[in-house]
GROMACS .gro file of C-alpha atoms in nm:
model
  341
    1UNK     CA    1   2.757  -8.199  -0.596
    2UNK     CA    2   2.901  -8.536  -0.672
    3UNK     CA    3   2.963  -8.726  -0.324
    4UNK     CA    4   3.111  -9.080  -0.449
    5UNK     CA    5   3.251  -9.140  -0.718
    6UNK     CA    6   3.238  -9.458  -0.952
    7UNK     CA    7   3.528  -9.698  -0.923
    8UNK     CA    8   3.706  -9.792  -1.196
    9UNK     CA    9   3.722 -10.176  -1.227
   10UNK     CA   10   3.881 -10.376  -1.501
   11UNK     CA   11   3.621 -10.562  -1.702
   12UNK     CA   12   3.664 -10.883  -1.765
   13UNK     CA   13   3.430 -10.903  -2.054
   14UNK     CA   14   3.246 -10.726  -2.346
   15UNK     CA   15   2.944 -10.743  -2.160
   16UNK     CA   16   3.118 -10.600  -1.856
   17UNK     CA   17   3.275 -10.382  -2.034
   18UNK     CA   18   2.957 -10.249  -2.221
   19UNK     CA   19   2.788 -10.214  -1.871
   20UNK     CA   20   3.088 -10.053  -1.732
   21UNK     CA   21   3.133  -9.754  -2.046
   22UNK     CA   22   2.716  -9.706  -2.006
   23UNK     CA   23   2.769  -9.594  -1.606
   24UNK     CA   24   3.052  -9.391  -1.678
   25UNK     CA   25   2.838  -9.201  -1.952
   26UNK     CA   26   2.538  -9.171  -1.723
   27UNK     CA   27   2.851  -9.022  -1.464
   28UNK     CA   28   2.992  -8.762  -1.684
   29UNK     CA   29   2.664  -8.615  -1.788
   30UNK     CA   30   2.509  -8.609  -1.418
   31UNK     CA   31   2.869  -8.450  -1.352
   32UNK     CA   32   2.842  -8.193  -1.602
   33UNK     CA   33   2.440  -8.117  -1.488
   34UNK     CA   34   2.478  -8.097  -1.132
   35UNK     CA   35   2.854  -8.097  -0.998
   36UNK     CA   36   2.821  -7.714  -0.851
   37UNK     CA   37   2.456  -7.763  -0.748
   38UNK     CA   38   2.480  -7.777  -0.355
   39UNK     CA   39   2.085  -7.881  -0.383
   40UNK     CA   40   2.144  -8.207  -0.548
   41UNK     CA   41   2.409  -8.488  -0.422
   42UNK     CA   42   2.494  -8.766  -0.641
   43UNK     CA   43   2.612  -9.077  -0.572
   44UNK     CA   44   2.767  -9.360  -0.793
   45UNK     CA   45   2.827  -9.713  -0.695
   46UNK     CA   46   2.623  -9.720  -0.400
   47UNK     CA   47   2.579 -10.006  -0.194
   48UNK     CA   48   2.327 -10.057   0.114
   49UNK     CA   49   2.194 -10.313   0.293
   50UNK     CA   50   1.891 -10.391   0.522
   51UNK     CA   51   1.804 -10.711   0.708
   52UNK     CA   52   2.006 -10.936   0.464
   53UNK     CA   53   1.865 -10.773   0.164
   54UNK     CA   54   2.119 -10.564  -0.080
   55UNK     CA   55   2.116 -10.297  -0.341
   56UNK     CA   56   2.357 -10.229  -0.543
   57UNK     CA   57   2.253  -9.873  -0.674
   58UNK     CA   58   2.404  -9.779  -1.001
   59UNK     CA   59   2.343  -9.359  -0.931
   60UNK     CA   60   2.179  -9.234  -0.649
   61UNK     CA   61   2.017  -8.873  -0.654
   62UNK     CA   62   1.934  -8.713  -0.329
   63UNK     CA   63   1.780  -8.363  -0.382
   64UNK     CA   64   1.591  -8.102  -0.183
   65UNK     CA   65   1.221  -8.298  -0.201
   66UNK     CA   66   1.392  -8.662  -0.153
   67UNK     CA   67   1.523  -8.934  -0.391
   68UNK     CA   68   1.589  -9.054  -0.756
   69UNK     CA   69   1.768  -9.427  -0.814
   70UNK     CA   70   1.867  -9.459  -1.157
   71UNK     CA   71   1.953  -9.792  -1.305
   72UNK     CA   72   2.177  -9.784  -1.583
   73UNK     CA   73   2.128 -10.056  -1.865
   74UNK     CA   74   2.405 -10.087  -2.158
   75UNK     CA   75   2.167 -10.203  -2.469
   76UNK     CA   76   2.257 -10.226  -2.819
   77UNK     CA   77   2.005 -10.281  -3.103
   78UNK     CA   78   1.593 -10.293  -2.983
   79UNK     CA   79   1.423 -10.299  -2.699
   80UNK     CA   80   1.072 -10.357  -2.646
   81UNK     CA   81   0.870 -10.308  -2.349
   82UNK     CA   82   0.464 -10.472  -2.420
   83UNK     CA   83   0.131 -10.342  -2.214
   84UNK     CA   84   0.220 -10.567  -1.937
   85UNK     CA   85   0.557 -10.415  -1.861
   86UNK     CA   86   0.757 -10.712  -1.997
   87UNK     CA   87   1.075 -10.626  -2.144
   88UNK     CA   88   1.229 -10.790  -2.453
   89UNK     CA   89   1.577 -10.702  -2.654
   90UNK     CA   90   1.687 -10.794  -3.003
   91UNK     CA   91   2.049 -10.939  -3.052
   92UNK     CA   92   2.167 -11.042  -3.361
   93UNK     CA   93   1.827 -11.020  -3.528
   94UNK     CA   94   1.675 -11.252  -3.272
   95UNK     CA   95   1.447 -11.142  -3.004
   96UNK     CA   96   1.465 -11.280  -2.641
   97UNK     CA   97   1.355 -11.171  -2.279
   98UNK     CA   98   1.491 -10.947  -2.030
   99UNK     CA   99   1.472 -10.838  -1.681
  100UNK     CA  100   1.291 -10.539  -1.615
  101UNK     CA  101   1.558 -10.287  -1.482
  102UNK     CA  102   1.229 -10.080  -1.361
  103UNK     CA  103   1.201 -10.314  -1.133
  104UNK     CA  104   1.511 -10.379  -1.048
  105UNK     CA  105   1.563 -10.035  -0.969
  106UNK     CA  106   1.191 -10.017  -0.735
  107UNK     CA  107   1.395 -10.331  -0.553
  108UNK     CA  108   1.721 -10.101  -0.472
  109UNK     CA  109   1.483  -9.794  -0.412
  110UNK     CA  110   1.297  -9.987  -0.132
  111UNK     CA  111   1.589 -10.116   0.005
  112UNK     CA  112   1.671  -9.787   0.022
  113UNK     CA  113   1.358  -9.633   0.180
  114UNK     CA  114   1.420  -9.896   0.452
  115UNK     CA  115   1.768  -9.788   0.535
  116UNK     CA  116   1.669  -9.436   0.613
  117UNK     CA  117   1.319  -9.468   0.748
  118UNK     CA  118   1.479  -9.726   1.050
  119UNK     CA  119   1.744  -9.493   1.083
  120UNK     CA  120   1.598  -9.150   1.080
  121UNK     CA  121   1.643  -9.067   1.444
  122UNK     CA  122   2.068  -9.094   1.367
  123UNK     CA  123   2.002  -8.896   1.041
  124UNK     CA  124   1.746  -8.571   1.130
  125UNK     CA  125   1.745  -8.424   1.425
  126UNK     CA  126   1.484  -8.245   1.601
  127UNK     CA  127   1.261  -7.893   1.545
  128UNK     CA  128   1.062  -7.759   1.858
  129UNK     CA  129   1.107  -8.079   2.056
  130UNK     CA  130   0.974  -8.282   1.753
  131UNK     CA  131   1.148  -8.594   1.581
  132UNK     CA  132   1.168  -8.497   1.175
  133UNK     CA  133   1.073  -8.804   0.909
  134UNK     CA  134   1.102  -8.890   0.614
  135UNK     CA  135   0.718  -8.916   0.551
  136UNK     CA  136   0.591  -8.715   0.239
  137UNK     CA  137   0.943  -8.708   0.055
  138UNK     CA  138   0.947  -8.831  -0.352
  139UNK     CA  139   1.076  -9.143  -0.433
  140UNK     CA  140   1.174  -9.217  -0.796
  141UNK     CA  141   1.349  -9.449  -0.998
  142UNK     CA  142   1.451  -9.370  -1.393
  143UNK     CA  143   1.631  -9.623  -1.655
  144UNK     CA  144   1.916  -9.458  -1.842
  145UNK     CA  145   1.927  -9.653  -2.186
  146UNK     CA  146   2.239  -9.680  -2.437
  147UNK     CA  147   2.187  -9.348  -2.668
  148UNK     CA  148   2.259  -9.618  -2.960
  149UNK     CA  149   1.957  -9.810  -2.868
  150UNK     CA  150   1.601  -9.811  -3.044
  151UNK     CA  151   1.304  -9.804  -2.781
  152UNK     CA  152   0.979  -9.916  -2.869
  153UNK     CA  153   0.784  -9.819  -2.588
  154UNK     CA  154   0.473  -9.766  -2.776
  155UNK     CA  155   0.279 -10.022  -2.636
  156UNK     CA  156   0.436  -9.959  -2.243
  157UNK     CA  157   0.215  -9.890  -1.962
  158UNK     CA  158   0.268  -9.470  -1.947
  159UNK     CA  159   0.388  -9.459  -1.585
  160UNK     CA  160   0.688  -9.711  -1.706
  161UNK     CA  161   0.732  -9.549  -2.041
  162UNK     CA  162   0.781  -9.213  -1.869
  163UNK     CA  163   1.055  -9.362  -1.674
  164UNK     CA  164   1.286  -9.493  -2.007
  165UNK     CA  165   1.559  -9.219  -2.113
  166UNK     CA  166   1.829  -9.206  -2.336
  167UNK     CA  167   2.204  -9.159  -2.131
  168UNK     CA  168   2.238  -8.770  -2.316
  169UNK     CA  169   1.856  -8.687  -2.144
  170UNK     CA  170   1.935  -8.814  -1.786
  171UNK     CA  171   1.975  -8.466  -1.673
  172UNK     CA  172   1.664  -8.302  -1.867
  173UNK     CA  173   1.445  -8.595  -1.675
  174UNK     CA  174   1.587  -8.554  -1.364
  175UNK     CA  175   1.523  -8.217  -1.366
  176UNK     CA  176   1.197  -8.266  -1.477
  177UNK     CA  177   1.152  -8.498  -1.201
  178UNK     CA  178   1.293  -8.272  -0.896
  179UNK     CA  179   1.122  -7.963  -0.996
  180UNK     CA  180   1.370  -7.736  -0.797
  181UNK     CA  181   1.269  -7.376  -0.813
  182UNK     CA  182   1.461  -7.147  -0.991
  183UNK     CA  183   1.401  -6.820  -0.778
  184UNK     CA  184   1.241  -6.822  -0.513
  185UNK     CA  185   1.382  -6.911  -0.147
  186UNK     CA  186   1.219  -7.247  -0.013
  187UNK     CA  187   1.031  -7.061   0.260
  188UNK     CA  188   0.847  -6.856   0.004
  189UNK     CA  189   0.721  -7.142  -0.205
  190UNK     CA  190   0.324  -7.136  -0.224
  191UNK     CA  191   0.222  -7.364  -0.426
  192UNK     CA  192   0.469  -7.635  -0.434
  193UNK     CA  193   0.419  -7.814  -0.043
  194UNK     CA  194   0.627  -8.094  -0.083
  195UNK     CA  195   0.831  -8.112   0.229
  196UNK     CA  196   1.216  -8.023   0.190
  197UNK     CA  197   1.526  -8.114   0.368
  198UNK     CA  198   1.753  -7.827   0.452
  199UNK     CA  199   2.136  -7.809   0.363
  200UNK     CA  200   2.234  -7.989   0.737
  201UNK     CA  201   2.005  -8.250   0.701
  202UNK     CA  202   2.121  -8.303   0.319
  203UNK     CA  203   2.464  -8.308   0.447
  204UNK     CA  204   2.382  -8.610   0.754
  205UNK     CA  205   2.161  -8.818   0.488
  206UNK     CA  206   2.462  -8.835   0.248
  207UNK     CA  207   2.730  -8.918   0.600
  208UNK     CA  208   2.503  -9.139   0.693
  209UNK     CA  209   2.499  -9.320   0.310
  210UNK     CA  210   2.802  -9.264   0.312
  211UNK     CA  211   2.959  -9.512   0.640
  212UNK     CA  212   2.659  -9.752   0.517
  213UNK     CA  213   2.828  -9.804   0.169
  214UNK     CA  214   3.203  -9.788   0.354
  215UNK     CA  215   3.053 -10.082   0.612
  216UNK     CA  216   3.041 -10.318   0.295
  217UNK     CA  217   3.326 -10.146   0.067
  218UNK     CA  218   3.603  -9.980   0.306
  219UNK     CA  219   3.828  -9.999   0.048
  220UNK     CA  220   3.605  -9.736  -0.136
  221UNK     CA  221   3.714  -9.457   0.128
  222UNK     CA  222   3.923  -9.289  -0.135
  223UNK     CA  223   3.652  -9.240  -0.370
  224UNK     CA  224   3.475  -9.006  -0.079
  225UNK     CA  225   3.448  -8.661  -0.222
  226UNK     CA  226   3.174  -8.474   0.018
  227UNK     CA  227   3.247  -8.239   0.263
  228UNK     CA  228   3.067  -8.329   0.615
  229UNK     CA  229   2.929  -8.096   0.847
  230UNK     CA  230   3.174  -7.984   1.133
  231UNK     CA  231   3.055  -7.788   1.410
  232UNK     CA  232   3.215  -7.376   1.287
  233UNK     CA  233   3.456  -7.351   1.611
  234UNK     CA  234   3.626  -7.686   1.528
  235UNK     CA  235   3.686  -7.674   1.157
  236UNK     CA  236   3.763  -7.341   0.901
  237UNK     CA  237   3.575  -7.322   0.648
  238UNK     CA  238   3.644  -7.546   0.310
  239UNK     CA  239   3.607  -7.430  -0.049
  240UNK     CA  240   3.421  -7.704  -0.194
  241UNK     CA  241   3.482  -7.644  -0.556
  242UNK     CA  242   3.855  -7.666  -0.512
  243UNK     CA  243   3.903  -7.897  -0.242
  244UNK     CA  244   3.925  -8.287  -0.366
  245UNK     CA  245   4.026  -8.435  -0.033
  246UNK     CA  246   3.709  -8.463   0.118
  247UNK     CA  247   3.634  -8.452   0.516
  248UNK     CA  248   3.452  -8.792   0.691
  249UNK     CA  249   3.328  -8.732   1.005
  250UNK     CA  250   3.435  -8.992   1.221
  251UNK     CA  251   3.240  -8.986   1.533
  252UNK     CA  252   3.377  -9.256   1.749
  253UNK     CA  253   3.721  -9.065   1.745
  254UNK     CA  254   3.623  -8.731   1.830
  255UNK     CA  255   3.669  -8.815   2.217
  256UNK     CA  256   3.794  -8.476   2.441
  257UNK     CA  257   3.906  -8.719   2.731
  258UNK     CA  258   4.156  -8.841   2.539
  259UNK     CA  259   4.476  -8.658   2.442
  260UNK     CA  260   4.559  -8.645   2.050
  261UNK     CA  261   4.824  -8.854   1.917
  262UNK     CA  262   5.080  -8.685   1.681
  263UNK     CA  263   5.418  -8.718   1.599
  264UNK     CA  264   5.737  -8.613   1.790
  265UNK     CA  265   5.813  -8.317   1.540
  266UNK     CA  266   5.592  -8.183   1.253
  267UNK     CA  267   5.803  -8.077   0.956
  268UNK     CA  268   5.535  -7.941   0.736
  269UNK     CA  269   5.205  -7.735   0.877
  270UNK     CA  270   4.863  -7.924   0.912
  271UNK     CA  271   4.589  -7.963   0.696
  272UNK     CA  272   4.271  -8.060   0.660
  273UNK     CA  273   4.222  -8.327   0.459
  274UNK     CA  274   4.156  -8.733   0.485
  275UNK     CA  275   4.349  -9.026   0.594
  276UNK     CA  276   4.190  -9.332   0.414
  277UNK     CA  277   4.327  -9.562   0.658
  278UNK     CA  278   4.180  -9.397   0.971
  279UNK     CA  279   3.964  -9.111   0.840
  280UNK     CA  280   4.163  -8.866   1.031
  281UNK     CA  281   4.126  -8.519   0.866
  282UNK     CA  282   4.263  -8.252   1.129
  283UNK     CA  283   4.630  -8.444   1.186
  284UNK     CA  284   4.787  -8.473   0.861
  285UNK     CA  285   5.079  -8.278   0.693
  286UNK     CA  286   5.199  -8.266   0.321
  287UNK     CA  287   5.495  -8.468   0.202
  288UNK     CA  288   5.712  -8.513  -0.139
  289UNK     CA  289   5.826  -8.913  -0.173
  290UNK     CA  290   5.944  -9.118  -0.399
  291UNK     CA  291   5.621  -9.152  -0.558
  292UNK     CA  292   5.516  -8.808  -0.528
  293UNK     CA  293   5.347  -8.586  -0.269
  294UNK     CA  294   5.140  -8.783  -0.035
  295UNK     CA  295   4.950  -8.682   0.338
  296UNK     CA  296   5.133  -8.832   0.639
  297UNK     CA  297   4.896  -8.905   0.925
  298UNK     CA  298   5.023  -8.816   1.245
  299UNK     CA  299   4.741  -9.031   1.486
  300UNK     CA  300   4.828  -9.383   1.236
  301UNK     CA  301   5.153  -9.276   1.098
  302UNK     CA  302   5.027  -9.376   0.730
  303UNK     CA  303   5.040  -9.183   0.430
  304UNK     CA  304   4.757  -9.148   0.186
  305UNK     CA  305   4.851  -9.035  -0.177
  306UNK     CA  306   4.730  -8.710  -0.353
  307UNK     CA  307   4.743  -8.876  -0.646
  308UNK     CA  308   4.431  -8.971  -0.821
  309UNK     CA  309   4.241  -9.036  -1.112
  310UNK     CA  310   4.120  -8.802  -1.378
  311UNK     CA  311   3.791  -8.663  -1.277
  312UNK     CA  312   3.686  -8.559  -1.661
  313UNK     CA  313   3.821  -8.865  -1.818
  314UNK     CA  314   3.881  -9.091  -1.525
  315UNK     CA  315   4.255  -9.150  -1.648
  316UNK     CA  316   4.492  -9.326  -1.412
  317UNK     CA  317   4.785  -9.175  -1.605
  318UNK     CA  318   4.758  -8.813  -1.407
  319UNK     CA  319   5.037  -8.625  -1.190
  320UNK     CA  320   5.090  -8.398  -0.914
  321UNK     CA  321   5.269  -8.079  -0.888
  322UNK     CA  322   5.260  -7.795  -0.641
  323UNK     CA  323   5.216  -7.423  -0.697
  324UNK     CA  324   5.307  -7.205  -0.452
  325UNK     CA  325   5.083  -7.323  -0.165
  326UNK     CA  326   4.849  -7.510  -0.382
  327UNK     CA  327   4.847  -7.884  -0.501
  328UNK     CA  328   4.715  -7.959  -0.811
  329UNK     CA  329   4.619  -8.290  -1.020
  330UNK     CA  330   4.724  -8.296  -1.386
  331UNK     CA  331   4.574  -8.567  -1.591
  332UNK     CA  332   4.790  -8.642  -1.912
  333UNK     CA  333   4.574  -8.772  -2.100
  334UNK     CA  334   4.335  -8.483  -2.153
  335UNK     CA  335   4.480  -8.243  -2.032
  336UNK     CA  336   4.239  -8.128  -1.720
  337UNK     CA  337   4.385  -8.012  -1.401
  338UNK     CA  338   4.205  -7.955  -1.009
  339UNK     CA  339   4.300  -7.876  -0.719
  340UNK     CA  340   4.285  -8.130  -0.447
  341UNK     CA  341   4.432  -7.968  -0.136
   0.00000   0.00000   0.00000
């Protein structure tokens, strides 16, 4: 399931640029791998922080046994890692040094590991009166390499050589990596006793990410595309392959004392959806404008376009239309059309 998407962001040079087309890639196959896998959330673009210290986390995995960070590197031409770990590229026929994105990806995962482990009382809840951890969950981190570029990694220490792939085998290590079982129900698992987070506690470690990231990038709300858990008397249920408007659960307006806000007459039934402005989901209603069909909020009276990029091709030349009580998203550039409400 992807739960954030990547922002598109005009480059301002070829480096940028280069960086920027090597994320999307690592996006679209991770999207094609594990989009309709309810065991496995991924995040792009992530950004956390923890007593002053950031990470900016090119693609975030966050599976049934724990966590993957994966740093994605745009390289063309050579690289070279020696037996102390030390990385070196060639450009233009001349060698120089590099960072390690290993460790710069070990950096984001700890920053990570910090977030949640001083937070885990707000993220899982309890089980026979006792407090669940994170203790015993996997941490890894992976480099996804330019498929144009030549690795030597002959000479690499194994534990960092295992951890270079190739952008078109991100999906074939990651499963490698997680080890999900195929078959058999978690409960029956005998020889694998890693501990594993249930679907609930999947769903509050991705909120919880989630208003983290939106603390240092609220402009990002629209980019939100995870369902959060509602309690079943409060909410009907949401098809999560068709819906695109995802739900944030908003906890400091959910107050019964005080009486809803809505508008003096509702002209079109309500939905469920999002209001990007005030993250209202169970007060909106469907309009048609002058720009096309867009969800009026009836608690801040703003309106929140369905519009929005391709999610194949990540297009910004895409258009809405209805069909019968269905809204769909055309993108006219390749063609590919969803359903977002």
């Amino acid at each position: 399931m992807i739960v954030k998407d990547k922002k598109q962001k005009a480059a301002t040079g070829l480096r940028q640029q280069a960086g920027d087309r090597q994320e999307q890639d690592v996006a679209f196959y991770l999207r094609r791998a594990f989009k309709d896998d309810d065991r496995i959330r991924v995040f792009h673009d992530l950004q956390l922080c923890y007593d002053g210290e950031y990470a900016q986390i090119d693609h975030l995995i966050v599976y049934t046994f724990g966590f993957i960070v994966i740093e994605s590197k745009s390289i063309k031409g050579e690289v070279r890692v020696n037996a102390q770990a030390e990385w070196s590229r060639s450009y233009r026929q001349q060698w120089q040094g590099m960072p390690s994105p290993i460790k710069q990806a070990q950096l984001q995962l700890r920053v990570l590991q910090e977030v949640l482990t001083n937070n885990d009382k707000k993220i899982l809840g309890r089980i026979l009166g006792i407090q669940q951890g994170l203790g015993g969950r996997c941490y890894h981190v992976l480099c996804a390499i330019s498929s144009n570029a030549i690795i030597d990694r002959s000479k690499a220490p194994k534990d960092v050589a295992t951890k270079l792939v190739k952008t078109e085998f991100i999906a074939d290590a990651l499963k490698d990596l997680m080890r999900l079982p195929k078959l058999l129900p978690t409960a029956l698992r005998v020889f694998d006793t890693r501990p594993a987070f249930n679907s609930e506690e999947l769903d509050s470690i991705c909120s919880f990410l989630l208003t983290e990231h939106l603390k240092l990038r609220p402009e990002e709300q629209e980019l939100v595309r995870t369902v959060q858990p509602q309690p079943k008397s409060a909410t009907k249920e949401v098809d999560v392959q068709t819906v695109d408007l995802w739900q944030v659960k908003d906890k400091t307006k959910s107050n019964p004392a005080e009486p809803i806000k809505t508008a003096a007459s509702h002209t079109e039934p309500l939905v469920n959806g999002l209001c990007k402005h005030c993250q209202s989901w169970d007060q909106l209603s469907v309009h048609a404008g002058r720009y096309g069909y867009y969800l009026k909020c009836h608690i801040c009276s703003k309106n929140t376009a369905l519009k929005q990029p391709c999610t194949q091709c990540h297009s910004q030349f895409t258009k809405v239309h209805k069909d019968a009580d269905k809204y769909l998203v055309g993108c006219e550039s390749c063609g590919y059309s969803w359903r977002v409400l």
